[in-house]
Amino acid sequence: MCRFRIEYSKEGAIAYISHLDLSRMFERAARRAELPVALTQGYHPHYKMSFGSVLPVGIEGDQEYLDLELNRPYPAHKVQEALEKEMPEGLRIHRVKEIPLVAPALMSLINAASYAVRTRVEPAAAIHTSADFNQRIERALSRETWPVMRIRKKGNQEIDARSGLISINLEWRNGLVEGEIWLRISSNLAVRPIEILEALEVFGGINWLYEDTYLRRTGLFVLREGNFLSPMEVITR
Amino acid sequence: MQISALVLDKLLRSVKRPGRYTGGELNSILKDWSSIKVRMAFAFPDVYEVGMSHLGLRILYGLVNQHQEFLMERVFAPWPDMEAELRRQEFPLFSLESRRSLRDFEVVGFTLQYEMSYTNLINMLDLGQIPIKSHERTAADPLVLAGGPGAFNPEPLADFIDAFVLGEGEEVLLEVLEVVGRHCQKVEEMNGEPPTSSTAKFYNRLDLLRDLAQIPGVYVPSFYQVSYGHNGTIEQIIPIETVAPLRVVRRVVADLDRAFFPVKPIVPNIEVVHDRIMLEVFRGCQRGCRFCQAGMIYRPTRERSVETLHKQTRELIQHTGYDEISLTSLSTGDYGEIQKLVRLLLEEYQERGIAVSLPSLRIDTFSVDLAQEVQKGRKTGLTFAPEAGTQRLRDVINKGVTEENLFTAARAAFMAGWSSIKLYFMIGLPTEESQDLDGLIFLARKVADLGTEAARSGRVKKRIQVTVSVSNFVPKAHTPFQWEGQEPQSALKVKQDYLRQGLRDKRITYNWHDTKLSFWEAVLARGDRRLGSALEKAWRKGCRFDGWNEYFQPEKWQEAMEEVGLDPSFYAHRQISLTEVLPWDHLDSGVARDFLMAEYQAAHDGVTTEDCRLGGCTACGVCTSLGLDLVLFGGERMGENVPLSDRI
Ligand code: SF4
């Protein structure tokens, strides 16, 4: 048995496939590469494979993570080569590193994410200067909570988007807005970047042109004592 | 016109399941357009998940793209949300590979798997900026082809399709593309440059059709004239072009072992209906159920050898990475060496977590044993299709299954630990009476009882579940029941209600089919070319995805028929006389009309006809008229050493 941590990116049209489809894609790639992936027990054996954090459909990811278990020793660079060859258009393997079998799961390690944002403000919002824009951001940030509705199939849920926000840095230039959003990820709440924009609309009066909004997840991190560390480096708790 | 990545991204953001339109899947092929002589779009008139599950697409895609001078790309019916976006932004329907408009291709070929996809076909032409009517197209428009089972009664589509291909595409398509290539070449030589989407693709459209009509198996509907009598029936169908044959004969692949089979099929990014390796073990079925079109138009049975299949499996797994191999055919239990094949595959793949599945089994203990072998611990449910409730009616439809077969198989399945069994039946069959419905109820209840028994003895752990799926008989062209009318909806509904009452049992789940849908299926299945105007009207009224419950609008179909002065009941309900000219009489499936008539008679006499692979040649005519040898069980060849001329 051995375990590997894999860093990859998801770019272009492939961003439009769901997490479930993505995990099937990795399974098939591993099978084509003839990697001896360990199987789970039971009637429906599955590959021992676990992901860091679900990437919302339609969003590209620069640094995403996945752990894979093989049932016999294998050099990490061989795993990398084998997978690289089998990746479909839009998926790229960056790094593969062997990690201890007992290392905590990615899910429990990763607690922060950064997103790049590129969007536009609706002309009707009547924002004419960056000072005005910044003021509105400040106004929203001065509130302690940002209650927003999350629409779900089984009943809507009110969440506090503010509690998931680590920091925000957006710049306005003639209606075009670019910048970064840093979010907390925890087992009981993972605020989506789009919910942050919604909250800024409600509490800061910034109306976005959602169809012109592009988001990409630039990284997933282990936030520890104020430092954003890569899950490739921080293996243990 | 080519859709840019940016435009695609915009479109994808506004639709459901965007993965349907992205392309770029593993093993998809994007060729350089400038180096290609003939570019063809394979058009599937249903949504991506359905189309990508179709074996024919996989075969033809691999076959055509193997050739340097040709290319094939894919296009599927856009879901209504995507159609709305395309129309709103005035973008054409585009192929998944190069994202080009349909009209940029020299050839657009549809597959006709289901009557209720015909409005999608018209819609795709329109969205692809191709005139929907054949006679409106110019030399700058693509050649529009269609094939598949629907081509055996293509008449409702005669206005929209330039040429139909009868029979197996891998046998004919390359010949068609060669001819198209010659015509493209001619215009290129004249103009000194390759055509663009607005200039002529062919030198002369009529000439092209004339050349195509001379390829055996190609049917050009505009070369035939249909005249009608007073009572609306067909008087005659005659060719009006000298090159058009009196009868167009179906093409078949003689040796499946030598036929092309794609071992590098596209692996979809999103989950599709059949998301697994489809290993085609044989083609055709000779059991001869009298309602079944597939059992007639794909004759004779042609098997692949175990060695070929074994080799193909290895390559398929290597190139796709799938974790399931499905052994497909019309009736996989009938494969001569099924046991050997299954053992071989299990031995090699089970340990690697790759499953084998058998989608179409016979009703016998042998099949249950096989299923047990492949399913091991995970018992996902078994399906049996007795089709009718009494022995009398099963003899009428020639379903060679007895009550005893069913009970023995069901008992064996429950004893082996299966808790859920699915039973397929059909109602509205010719000569059906209320006893037959009682018989159906009896069979279903008895199977449930067998389950309860097994549960009592502790063999089954889970709750017993018997699903009874009842469809409505739809008469199909080129079958012994092509002359039989469909029962009126009111009568079918009474029967459905009766069954619902009779099957009230907490172990039984009863499913039935919408009678309205079956009715319109029958109209199109037996329709003539006058239906073309109704089809167009229905499409203009907004009919799309008619086979999908949420989009089916029978009132619109009714209106469309009324507006063009046609009576749908004439097509669906009428008992057709044996002497009448049928709309598909000039199309030859290889199965003799005499055989179909004899089978029709035998049905009414309650006499069965055995599978010719078991009981000797039943003179359906397919082997002789298509020039094939039939391989009997055990590898013996029929008619061996007898010259073809002596056999006719
Ligand atoms: S077994 Fe009967 S229903 Fe099934 S494919 Fe053969 S002829 Fe058709």
mmCIF file with all atom_site columns, C-alpha atoms and ligand atoms in Angstrom, chain B residues 285 287-289 291-292 295 330 399, ligand 1:
data_model
loop_
_atom_site.group_PDB
_atom_site.id
_atom_site.type_symbol
_atom_site.label_atom_id
_atom_site.label_alt_id
_atom_site.label_comp_id
_atom_site.label_asym_id
_atom_site.label_entity_id
_atom_site.label_seq_id
_atom_site.pdbx_PDB_ins_code
_atom_site.Cartn_x
_atom_site.Cartn_y
_atom_site.Cartn_z
_atom_site.occupancy
_atom_site.B_iso_or_equiv
_atom_site.pdbx_formal_charge
_atom_site.auth_seq_id
_atom_site.auth_comp_id
_atom_site.auth_asym_id
_atom_site.auth_atom_id
_atom_site.pdbx_PDB_model_num
ATOM   1  C  CA  . CYS B 1 285 ? -31.882 -12.176 -33.995 1.00 0.00 ? 285 CYS B CA  1
ATOM   2  C  CA  . ARG B 1 287 ? -36.221 -15.851 -32.720 1.00 0.00 ? 287 ARG B CA  1
ATOM   3  C  CA  . GLY B 1 288 ? -38.858 -14.344 -34.934 1.00 0.00 ? 288 GLY B CA  1
ATOM   4  C  CA  . CYS B 1 289 ? -41.196 -12.602 -32.499 1.00 0.00 ? 289 CYS B CA  1
ATOM   5  C  CA  . PHE B 1 291 ? -44.139 -7.816  -33.534 1.00 0.00 ? 291 PHE B CA  1
ATOM   6  C  CA  . CYS B 1 292 ? -40.408 -7.190  -33.511 1.00 0.00 ? 292 CYS B CA  1
ATOM   7  C  CA  . GLY B 1 295 ? -35.845 -9.357  -35.320 1.00 0.00 ? 295 GLY B CA  1
ATOM   8  C  CA  . LEU B 1 330 ? -30.584 -8.283  -29.336 1.00 0.00 ? 330 LEU B CA  1
ATOM   9  C  CA  . LYS B 1 399 ? -42.564 -15.749 -28.326 1.00 0.00 ? 399 LYS B CA  1
HETATM 10 S  S1  . SF4 C 2 .   ? -36.042 -12.277 -29.150 1.00 0.00 ? 1   SF4 C S1  1
HETATM 11 FE FE1 . SF4 C 2 .   ? -37.889 -11.609 -30.173 1.00 0.00 ? 1   SF4 C FE1 1
HETATM 12 S  S2  . SF4 C 2 .   ? -38.196 -9.533  -29.396 1.00 0.00 ? 1   SF4 C S2  1
HETATM 13 FE FE2 . SF4 C 2 .   ? -36.099 -10.068 -28.945 1.00 0.00 ? 1   SF4 C FE2 1
HETATM 14 S  S3  . SF4 C 2 .   ? -34.929 -9.274  -30.690 1.00 0.00 ? 1   SF4 C S3  1
HETATM 15 FE FE3 . SF4 C 2 .   ? -35.390 -11.410 -31.109 1.00 0.00 ? 1   SF4 C FE3 1
HETATM 16 S  S4  . SF4 C 2 .   ? -37.266 -11.317 -32.290 1.00 0.00 ? 1   SF4 C S4  1
HETATM 17 FE FE4 . SF4 C 2 .   ? -37.058 -9.350  -31.318 1.00 0.00 ? 1   SF4 C FE4 1
#
